[in-house]
Coordinates of C-alpha atoms in Angstrom, one line a residue:
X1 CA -6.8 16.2 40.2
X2 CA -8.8 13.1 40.2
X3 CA -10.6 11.6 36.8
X4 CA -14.3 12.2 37.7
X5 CA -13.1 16.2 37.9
X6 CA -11.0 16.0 34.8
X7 CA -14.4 14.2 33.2
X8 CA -17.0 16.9 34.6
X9 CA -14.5 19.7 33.2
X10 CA -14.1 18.5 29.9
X11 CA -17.5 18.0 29.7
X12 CA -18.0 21.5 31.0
X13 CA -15.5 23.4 28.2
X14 CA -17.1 21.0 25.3
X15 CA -13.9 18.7 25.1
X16 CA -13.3 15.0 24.3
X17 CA -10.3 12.8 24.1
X18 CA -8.5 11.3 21.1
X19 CA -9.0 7.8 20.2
X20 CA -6.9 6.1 17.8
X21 CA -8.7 4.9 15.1
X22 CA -8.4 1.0 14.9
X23 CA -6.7 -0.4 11.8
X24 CA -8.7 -2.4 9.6
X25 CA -7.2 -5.4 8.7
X26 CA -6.4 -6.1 4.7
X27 CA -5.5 -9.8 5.8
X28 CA -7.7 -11.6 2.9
X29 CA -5.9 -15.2 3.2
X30 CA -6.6 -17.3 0.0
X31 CA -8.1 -20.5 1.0
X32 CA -7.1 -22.4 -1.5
X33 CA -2.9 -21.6 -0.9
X34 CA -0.9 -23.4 1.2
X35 CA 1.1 -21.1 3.9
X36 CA 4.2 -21.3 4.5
X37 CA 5.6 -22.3 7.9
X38 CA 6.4 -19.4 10.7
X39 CA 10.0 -19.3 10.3
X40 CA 9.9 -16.3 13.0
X41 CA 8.1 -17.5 15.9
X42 CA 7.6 -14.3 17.4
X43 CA 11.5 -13.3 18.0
X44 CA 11.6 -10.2 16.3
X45 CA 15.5 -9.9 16.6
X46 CA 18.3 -10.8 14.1
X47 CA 22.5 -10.0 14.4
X48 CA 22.8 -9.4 11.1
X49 CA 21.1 -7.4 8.8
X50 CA 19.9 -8.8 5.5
X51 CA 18.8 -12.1 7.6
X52 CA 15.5 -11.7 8.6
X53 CA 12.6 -9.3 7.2
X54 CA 8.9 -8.2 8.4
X55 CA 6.4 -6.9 6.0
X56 CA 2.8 -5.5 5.9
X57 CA 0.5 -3.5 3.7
X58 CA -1.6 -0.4 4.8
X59 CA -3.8 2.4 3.4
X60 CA -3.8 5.5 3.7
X61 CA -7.4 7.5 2.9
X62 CA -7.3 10.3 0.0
X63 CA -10.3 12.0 -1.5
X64 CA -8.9 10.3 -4.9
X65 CA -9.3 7.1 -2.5
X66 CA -7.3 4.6 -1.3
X67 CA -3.4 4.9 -1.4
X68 CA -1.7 1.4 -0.2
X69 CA 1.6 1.1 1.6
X70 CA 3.4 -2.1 1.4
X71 CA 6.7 -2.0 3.3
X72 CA 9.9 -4.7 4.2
X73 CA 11.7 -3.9 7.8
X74 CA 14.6 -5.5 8.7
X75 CA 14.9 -6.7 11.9
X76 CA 18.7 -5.9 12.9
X77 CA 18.3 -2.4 11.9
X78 CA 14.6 -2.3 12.1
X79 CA 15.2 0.2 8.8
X80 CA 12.6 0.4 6.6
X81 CA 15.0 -1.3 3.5
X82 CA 11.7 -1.7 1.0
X83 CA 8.6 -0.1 -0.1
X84 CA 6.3 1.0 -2.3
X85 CA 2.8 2.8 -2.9
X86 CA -0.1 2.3 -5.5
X87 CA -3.5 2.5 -5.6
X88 CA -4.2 -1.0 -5.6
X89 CA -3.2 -3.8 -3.2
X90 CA -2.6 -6.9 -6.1
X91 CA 0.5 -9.1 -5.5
X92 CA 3.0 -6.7 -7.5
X93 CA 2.7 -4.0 -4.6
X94 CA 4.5 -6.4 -2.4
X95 CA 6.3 -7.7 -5.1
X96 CA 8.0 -3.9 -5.9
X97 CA 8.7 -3.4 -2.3
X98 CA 10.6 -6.5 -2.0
X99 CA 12.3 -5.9 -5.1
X100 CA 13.7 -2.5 -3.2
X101 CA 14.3 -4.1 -0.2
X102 CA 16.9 -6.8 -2.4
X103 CA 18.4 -4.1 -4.6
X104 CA 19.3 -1.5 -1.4
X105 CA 19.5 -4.1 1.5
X106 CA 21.9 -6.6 0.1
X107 CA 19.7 -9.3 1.5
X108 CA 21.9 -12.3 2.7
X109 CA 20.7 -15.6 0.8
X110 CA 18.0 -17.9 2.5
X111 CA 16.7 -14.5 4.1
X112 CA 13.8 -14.9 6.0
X113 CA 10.7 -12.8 4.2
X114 CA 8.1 -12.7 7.0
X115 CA 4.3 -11.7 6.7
X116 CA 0.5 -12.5 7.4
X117 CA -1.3 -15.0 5.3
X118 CA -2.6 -12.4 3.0
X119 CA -3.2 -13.4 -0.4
X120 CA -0.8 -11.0 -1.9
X121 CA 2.3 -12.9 0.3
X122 CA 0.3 -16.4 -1.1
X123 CA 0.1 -15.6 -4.4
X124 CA 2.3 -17.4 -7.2
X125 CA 4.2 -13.8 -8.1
X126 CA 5.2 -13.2 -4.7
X127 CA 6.3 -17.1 -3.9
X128 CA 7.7 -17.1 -7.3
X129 CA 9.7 -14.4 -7.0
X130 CA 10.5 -15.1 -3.7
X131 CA 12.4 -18.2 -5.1
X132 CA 14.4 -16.4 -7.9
X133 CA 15.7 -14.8 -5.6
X134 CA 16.9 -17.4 -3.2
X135 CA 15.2 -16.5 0.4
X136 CA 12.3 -18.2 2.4
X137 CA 9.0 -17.2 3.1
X138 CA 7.3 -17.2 6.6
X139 CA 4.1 -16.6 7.5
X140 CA 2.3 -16.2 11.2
X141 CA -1.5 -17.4 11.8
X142 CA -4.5 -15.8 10.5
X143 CA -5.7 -13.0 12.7
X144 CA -2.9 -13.2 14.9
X145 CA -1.1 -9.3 14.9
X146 CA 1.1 -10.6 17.3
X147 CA 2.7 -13.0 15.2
X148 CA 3.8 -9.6 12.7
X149 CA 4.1 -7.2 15.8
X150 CA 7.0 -5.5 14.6
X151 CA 5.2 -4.6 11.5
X152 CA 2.6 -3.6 13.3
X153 CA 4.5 -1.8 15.1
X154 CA 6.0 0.6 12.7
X155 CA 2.3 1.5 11.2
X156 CA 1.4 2.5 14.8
X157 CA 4.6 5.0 14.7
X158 CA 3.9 6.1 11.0
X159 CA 0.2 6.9 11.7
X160 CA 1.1 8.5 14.7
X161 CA 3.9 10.8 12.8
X162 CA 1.6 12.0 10.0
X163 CA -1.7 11.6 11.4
X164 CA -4.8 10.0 10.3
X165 CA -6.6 12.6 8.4
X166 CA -8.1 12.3 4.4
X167 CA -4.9 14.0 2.1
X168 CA -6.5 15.8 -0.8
X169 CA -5.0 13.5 -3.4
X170 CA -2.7 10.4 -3.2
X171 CA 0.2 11.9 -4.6
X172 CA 0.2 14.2 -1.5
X173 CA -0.2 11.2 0.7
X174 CA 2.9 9.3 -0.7
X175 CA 4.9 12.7 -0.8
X176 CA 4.5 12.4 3.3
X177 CA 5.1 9.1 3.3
X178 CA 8.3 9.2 1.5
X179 CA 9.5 11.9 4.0
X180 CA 8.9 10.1 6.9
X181 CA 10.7 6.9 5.7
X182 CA 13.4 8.5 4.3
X183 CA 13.8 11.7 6.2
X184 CA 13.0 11.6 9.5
X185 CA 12.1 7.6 10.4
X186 CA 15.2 5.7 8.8
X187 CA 18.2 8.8 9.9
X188 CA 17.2 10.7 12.4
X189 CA 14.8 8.8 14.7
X190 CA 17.1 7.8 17.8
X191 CA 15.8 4.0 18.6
X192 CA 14.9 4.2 22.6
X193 CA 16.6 1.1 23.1
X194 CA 20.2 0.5 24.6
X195 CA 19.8 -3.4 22.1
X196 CA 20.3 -0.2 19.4
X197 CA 22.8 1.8 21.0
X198 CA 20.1 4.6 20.9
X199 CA 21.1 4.9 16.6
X200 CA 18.8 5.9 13.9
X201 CA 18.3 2.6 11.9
X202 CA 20.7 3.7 9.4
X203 CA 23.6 4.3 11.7
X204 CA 22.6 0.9 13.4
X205 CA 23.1 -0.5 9.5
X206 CA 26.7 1.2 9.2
X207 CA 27.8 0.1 12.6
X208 CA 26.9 -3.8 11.4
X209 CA 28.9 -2.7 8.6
X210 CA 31.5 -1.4 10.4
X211 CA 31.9 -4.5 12.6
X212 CA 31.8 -7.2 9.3
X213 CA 34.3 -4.7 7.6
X214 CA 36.8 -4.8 10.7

């Protein structure tokens, strides 16, 4: 069956096709910060976990209105190792997820923290804490989504999981959220690559472990 019959038919029976919804950007870079160099250059792969982690903010829409998502992946595992929702996007957001990240990761000193130029990731909390901690920041260009595709990534799977619609209130919304990272994305979704061995990202995390422990 060719597209112009497939067109006239859905036109016929009343029917259109999806479209995803394109993702607004919350990229706001602060003019007046300096960025910090792009430690990642685009190679999205590390050896060992703890090295090198990707991280983004999104929203999510509630009648209460906006929930934000700000998560770390690591790029080993690509396991979600940090995260954490409020109703607000300020520097702390990304500040708590990367304070989960350290505490459940074990992040390897002079890890690599990799982001946009948004003005949460530029801010004084964020660089500060950043340093207390003992790991670089990286940053790719302004506009560029290719230069944080992995994040990107991962929002494309987690919008795709638990759809796009308005939740009645945000603690419903981070209720789903929570059981997609923790349920289903981080221990039971097989990675369709062999670079994985085809593991969830938490096996992938205890065969690294496994292999150091040997």
């Amino acid at each position: 069956m060719n597209h112009k019959r497939v067109a006239r038919l859905m036109r016929e029976h009343g029917i259109q096709g999806a479209h995803r919804r394109r993702r607004r950007s919350l990229t706001r870079p602060d003019k007046k910060a300096r960025p910090a160099p792009d430690l990642i250059g685009r190679d999205f792969h590390a050896d060992i976990p703890g090295t090198k982690l990707v991280g983004d903010i999104t929203f999510l829409p509630t009648a209460e209105g906006w929930l934000y998502l700000a998560c770390w992946l690591d790029l080993a595992t690509r396991e979600v190792v940090g995260y954490a929702m409020a109703d607000h996007h300020r520097a702390e957001l990304v500040v708590d997820a990367l304070n989960m990240a350290h505490g459940r990761a074990g992040l390897e000193p002079g890890c690599v923290i990799h982001s946009d130029r948004g003005s949460e990731y530029t801010s004084a909390q964020f660089r500060d804490r950043i340093s207390e901690l003992g790991l670089r920041q990286s940053c790719g260009r302004t506009g560029s989504c290719f230069d944080n595709a992995a994040a990107e990534s991962f929002w494309a799977l987690l919008k795709e999981e638990i759809g796009t619609r308005i939740w009645p209130d945000r603690a419903t919304a981070r209720a789903e959220v929570f059981t997609f990272i923790e349920t289903f994305y981080n221990r039971r979704r097989l990675r369709k690559h062999k670079t994985f061995g085809y593991l969830t990202p938490a096996e992938t995390r205890q065969r690294h472990q496994h292999t150091l422990a040997a």
